[in-house]
Short mmCIF file of C-alpha atoms in Angstrom, two decimals:
data_model
loop_
_atom_site.label_atom_id
_atom_site.label_comp_id
_atom_site.label_asym_id
_atom_site.label_seq_id
_atom_site.Cartn_x
_atom_site.Cartn_y
_atom_site.Cartn_z
CA MET A 1 5.88 222.11 95.13
CA ILE A 2 5.10 218.62 93.88
CA ARG A 3 8.82 217.84 93.74
CA MET A 4 9.37 219.10 97.26
CA SER A 5 6.39 217.10 98.49
CA THR A 6 7.77 213.92 96.86
CA CYS A 7 11.20 214.50 98.38
CA TYR A 8 9.60 215.04 101.76
CA ARG A 9 7.68 211.77 101.51
CA HIS A 10 10.86 209.93 100.52
CA HIS A 11 12.67 211.49 103.45
CA GLN A 12 9.87 210.42 105.81
CA THR A 13 9.94 206.88 104.42
CA ILE A 14 13.70 206.64 104.91
CA CYS A 15 13.39 207.97 108.45
CA THR A 16 10.66 205.42 109.23
CA ILE A 17 12.79 202.56 107.88
CA LEU A 18 15.85 203.72 109.83
CA LYS A 19 13.80 203.96 113.02
CA LYS A 20 12.62 200.37 112.55
CA VAL A 21 16.17 199.16 111.83
CA PHE A 22 17.58 200.88 114.91
CA LYS A 23 14.71 199.56 117.00
CA VAL A 24 15.43 195.98 115.89
CA LEU A 25 19.15 196.47 116.50
CA GLY A 26 18.41 197.89 119.93
CA TYR A 27 16.25 194.91 120.88
CA THR A 28 18.90 192.53 119.52
CA VAL A 29 21.64 194.15 121.60
CA LEU A 30 19.44 194.08 124.70
CA PHE A 31 18.62 190.40 124.07
CA LEU A 32 22.31 189.50 123.69
CA ILE A 33 23.26 191.38 126.85
CA GLY A 34 20.40 189.73 128.74
CA PHE A 35 21.35 186.29 127.43
CA VAL A 36 25.00 186.70 128.46
CA LEU A 37 24.00 187.93 131.93
CA LEU A 38 21.54 185.04 132.36
CA TYR A 39 24.19 182.55 131.19
CA LEU A 40 26.80 183.86 133.61
CA LEU A 41 24.32 184.00 136.48
CA SER A 42 23.16 180.44 135.79
CA ALA A 43 26.75 179.22 135.52
CA TYR A 44 27.58 180.82 138.85
CA ALA A 45 24.47 179.59 140.68
CA LEU A 46 24.39 176.02 139.34
CA SER A 47 28.12 175.50 139.89
CA ARG A 48 27.67 176.34 143.59
CA ILE A 49 25.07 173.58 144.03
CA THR A 50 26.91 170.42 145.06
CA VAL A 51 26.08 166.94 143.84
CA GLN A 52 27.24 164.87 146.79
CA ALA A 53 29.59 161.91 146.42
CA THR A 54 28.11 158.42 146.35
CA ASP A 55 31.43 156.55 146.38
CA VAL A 56 32.05 154.27 149.37
CA PRO A 57 35.27 153.04 151.05
CA PRO A 58 37.75 151.58 150.65
CA LYS A 59 39.10 154.39 148.49
CA ASN A 60 42.57 153.32 147.44
CA ILE A 61 43.07 154.82 143.96
CA ALA A 62 44.34 158.38 143.54
CA ILE A 63 43.06 160.45 140.65
CA TYR A 64 43.53 164.20 140.22
CA ILE A 65 41.78 167.21 138.77
CA LYS A 66 44.12 169.72 137.17
CA THR A 67 43.43 173.16 135.70
CA ASN A 68 45.46 175.60 133.64
CA GLY A 69 43.20 178.38 134.91
CA VAL A 70 40.54 177.82 132.28
CA HIS A 71 40.36 174.13 131.40
CA THR A 72 40.03 171.10 133.70
CA ASP A 73 41.78 167.77 133.05
CA ILE A 74 41.07 164.45 134.72
CA VAL A 75 44.33 162.74 135.72
CA VAL A 76 44.59 158.97 136.18
CA PRO A 77 47.39 156.45 136.78
CA VAL A 78 48.87 155.38 133.44
CA LYS A 79 48.66 151.78 134.60
CA ASN A 80 47.37 149.82 137.57
CA GLU A 81 45.85 146.40 138.20
CA GLN A 82 42.56 147.48 136.69
CA TYR A 83 43.55 149.25 133.51
CA ASP A 84 46.52 150.15 131.31
CA TRP A 85 45.80 153.40 129.49
CA SER A 86 49.05 153.19 127.52
CA LYS A 87 47.51 150.46 125.37
CA GLU A 88 45.19 153.08 123.86
CA ILE A 89 46.92 156.39 124.65
CA LYS A 90 50.33 155.25 123.53
CA PHE A 91 53.67 156.66 124.67
CA ALA A 92 54.81 156.26 121.05
CA ASN A 93 52.25 158.87 119.97
CA THR A 94 54.16 161.62 121.82
CA ALA A 95 57.38 163.29 120.71
CA ALA A 96 59.27 162.17 123.83
CA GLN A 97 57.97 158.58 123.74
CA ASP A 98 58.85 158.35 127.44
CA SER A 99 57.46 155.08 128.81
CA THR A 100 58.48 155.93 132.41
CA MET A 101 55.56 158.35 132.79
CA GLN A 102 53.24 157.49 135.70
CA TYR A 103 50.18 159.70 135.16
CA LEU A 104 47.92 160.60 132.26
CA ALA A 105 45.88 163.80 132.13
CA MET A 106 42.95 163.90 129.73
CA GLY A 107 40.73 166.77 128.77
CA TRP A 108 37.89 166.98 126.26
CA GLY A 109 37.20 170.00 124.12
CA ASP A 110 36.52 171.63 120.77
CA LYS A 111 38.86 170.21 118.12
CA GLY A 112 39.21 173.48 116.22
CA PHE A 113 40.07 175.38 119.38
CA TYR A 114 42.64 172.76 120.43
CA LEU A 115 44.41 172.58 117.08
CA GLN A 116 44.09 176.13 115.76
CA THR A 117 44.46 178.27 118.88
CA PRO A 118 47.86 177.76 120.55
CA GLU A 119 47.53 181.25 122.10
CA TRP A 120 44.45 183.36 122.87
CA SER A 121 45.75 185.90 120.35
CA ASP A 122 45.37 183.23 117.64
CA LEU A 123 41.63 182.78 118.27
CA LYS A 124 39.59 183.22 115.10
CA PHE A 125 35.95 184.30 115.04
CA SER A 126 34.99 181.19 113.02
CA VAL A 127 36.59 178.87 115.59
CA ALA A 128 34.92 180.64 118.52
CA PHE A 129 31.54 180.73 116.77
CA ASN A 130 31.65 177.03 115.86
CA ALA A 131 32.73 176.10 119.39
CA MET A 132 29.99 178.15 121.06
CA PHE A 133 27.20 176.69 118.96
CA GLY A 134 28.31 173.05 118.64
CA LEU A 135 29.20 173.24 114.94
CA SER A 136 32.57 171.49 115.04
CA THR A 137 34.01 168.18 116.16
CA THR A 138 35.75 167.41 119.45
CA ALA A 139 39.04 165.98 120.64
CA ILE A 140 40.69 164.52 123.72
CA HIS A 141 43.99 166.13 124.70
CA ALA A 142 46.15 163.58 126.52
CA THR A 143 49.32 164.53 128.42
CA PHE A 144 51.70 162.26 130.30
CA TYR A 145 53.38 163.25 133.60
CA HIS A 146 56.10 161.67 135.72
CA ALA A 147 54.46 162.80 138.97
CA MET A 148 51.63 164.99 140.22
CA ARG A 149 52.15 167.81 142.71
CA GLU A 150 49.15 169.03 144.67
CA ASP A 151 48.60 172.78 144.76
CA THR A 152 45.78 175.25 144.05
CA SER A 153 45.58 174.05 140.44
CA CYS A 154 45.88 170.32 141.12
CA ARG A 155 43.81 168.34 143.63
CA LYS A 156 44.00 164.68 144.62
CA ILE A 157 40.79 162.65 144.95
CA MET A 158 40.83 159.16 146.44
CA ILE A 159 38.28 156.84 144.87
CA SER A 160 37.27 153.20 145.13
CA ARG A 161 38.03 150.50 142.58
CA ALA A 162 34.37 150.32 141.61
CA SER A 163 34.30 154.07 140.97
CA TYR A 164 37.49 153.86 138.93
CA VAL A 165 35.82 151.31 136.65
CA GLN A 166 33.05 153.86 136.07
CA LEU A 167 35.59 156.57 135.29
CA ILE A 168 37.40 154.30 132.83
CA GLU A 169 34.11 153.63 131.07
CA TYR A 170 33.20 157.34 130.96
CA VAL A 171 36.52 158.38 129.40
CA ASN A 172 36.58 155.47 126.97
CA ASN A 173 33.08 156.40 125.80
CA SER A 174 34.40 159.90 125.10
CA LEU A 175 37.12 158.55 122.79
CA GLU A 176 36.09 157.89 119.22
CA LYS A 177 37.23 154.43 118.13
CA ASP A 178 38.34 152.98 114.80
CA ALA A 179 36.96 149.82 113.21
CA ASN A 180 39.14 147.73 115.54
CA GLY A 181 37.91 149.52 118.66
CA HIS A 182 41.05 151.60 119.27
CA ALA A 183 41.45 155.32 119.98
CA ILE A 184 42.14 157.41 116.88
CA LYS A 185 45.21 159.65 117.12
CA ILE A 186 44.96 163.03 115.39
CA ASN A 187 48.04 163.65 113.28
CA THR A 188 48.99 167.26 113.92
CA ASP A 189 51.93 169.55 114.68
CA ALA A 190 49.79 171.52 117.15
CA ASN A 191 50.90 169.54 120.21
CA TYR A 192 51.65 171.64 123.30
CA GLY A 193 54.87 169.85 124.25
CA ASN A 194 56.82 166.61 124.00
CA ASP A 195 54.53 164.50 126.18
CA ASP A 196 51.08 165.06 124.70
CA ALA A 197 48.89 164.02 121.78
CA PHE A 198 45.37 164.57 120.50
CA TYR A 199 42.68 161.95 119.86
CA GLU A 200 39.34 162.06 118.11
CA ALA A 201 36.45 162.35 120.56
CA THR A 202 32.70 161.83 120.68
CA GLY A 203 30.13 164.48 121.49
CA SER A 204 29.66 168.09 120.53
CA TYR A 205 31.19 171.10 122.29
CA SER A 206 29.05 174.17 122.95
CA MET A 207 28.61 176.94 125.50
CA PHE A 208 26.43 174.49 127.45
CA THR A 209 28.78 171.51 127.15
CA THR A 210 32.30 172.78 127.71
CA CYS A 211 35.60 171.13 128.62
CA ASN A 212 34.77 171.78 132.28
CA THR A 213 31.26 170.37 131.88
CA TRP A 214 32.91 167.18 130.58
CA ALA A 215 35.30 166.99 133.56
CA ASN A 216 32.46 167.71 135.98
CA SER A 217 30.40 164.93 134.39
CA ALA A 218 33.39 162.59 134.74
CA LEU A 219 33.35 163.21 138.51
CA LYS A 220 29.60 162.59 138.62
CA ALA A 221 30.03 159.37 136.61
CA CYS A 222 32.43 157.92 139.16
CA GLY A 223 30.45 159.02 142.21
CA GLN A 224 32.54 162.00 143.35
CA LYS A 225 31.51 165.48 144.50
CA ALA A 226 30.62 167.69 141.56
CA CYS A 227 28.67 170.76 140.49
CA LEU A 228 25.07 170.42 139.44
CA TRP A 229 26.32 172.02 136.19
CA THR A 230 29.28 174.18 135.35
CA ALA A 231 30.81 175.79 132.28
CA PHE A 232 33.95 176.89 134.13
CA ASP A 233 36.70 175.28 136.22
CA THR A 234 36.09 177.47 139.30
CA GLY A 235 32.97 175.63 140.43
CA ILE A 236 34.73 172.25 140.31
CA PHE A 237 37.73 173.35 142.33
CA LEU A 238 35.54 174.98 144.97
CA LYS A 239 34.36 171.44 145.82
CA TYR A 240 37.93 170.36 146.54
#
């Protein structure tokens, strides 16, 4: 009888512990689901709120926003009277080394994601986790183009010279510089094609500061229409 009573008490103790564990797990799952829903709802709502443009005419410089369906790039002229990007983002740093290119697309993002995830199927948990919680470094992906063609994934924005100066400053501040003040090329074989290269960047990527947040902030910095905040490209392109 004593043995049976002891076994019963052990069984009750185990049951009590398991109940507590499952209760904690249940609350954790509910919290995660609630957090994801709140995040998505906030991203949707805040991206629909428009920060109005403050730029004033004359607007005689064409820039572009370009998306691959997930990630937004800011596209600028390679060279004009105000600035020559090829002095920092060099043609020689690409496989093609084609100096006839007219436009430069730049996007900011998580370095690990850029260099270790050529396809979605290659995404590792460690890379995703570090990117979500700001635990890794960042990079600028720079791609040269001969011409830009407007369509649903590429929009032209005309801006003033004064606003272009602000955009130049914003992007330059996002590039990490060496001791001589020059952009630092990342030596890698993970380039996407013959006309692109990666550069070290400033800042920390997270679920609250994404590649699209960076592009949206670039538009704000140069006085163009933008989202109040966005994690995704959709909100930006709805403005244009």
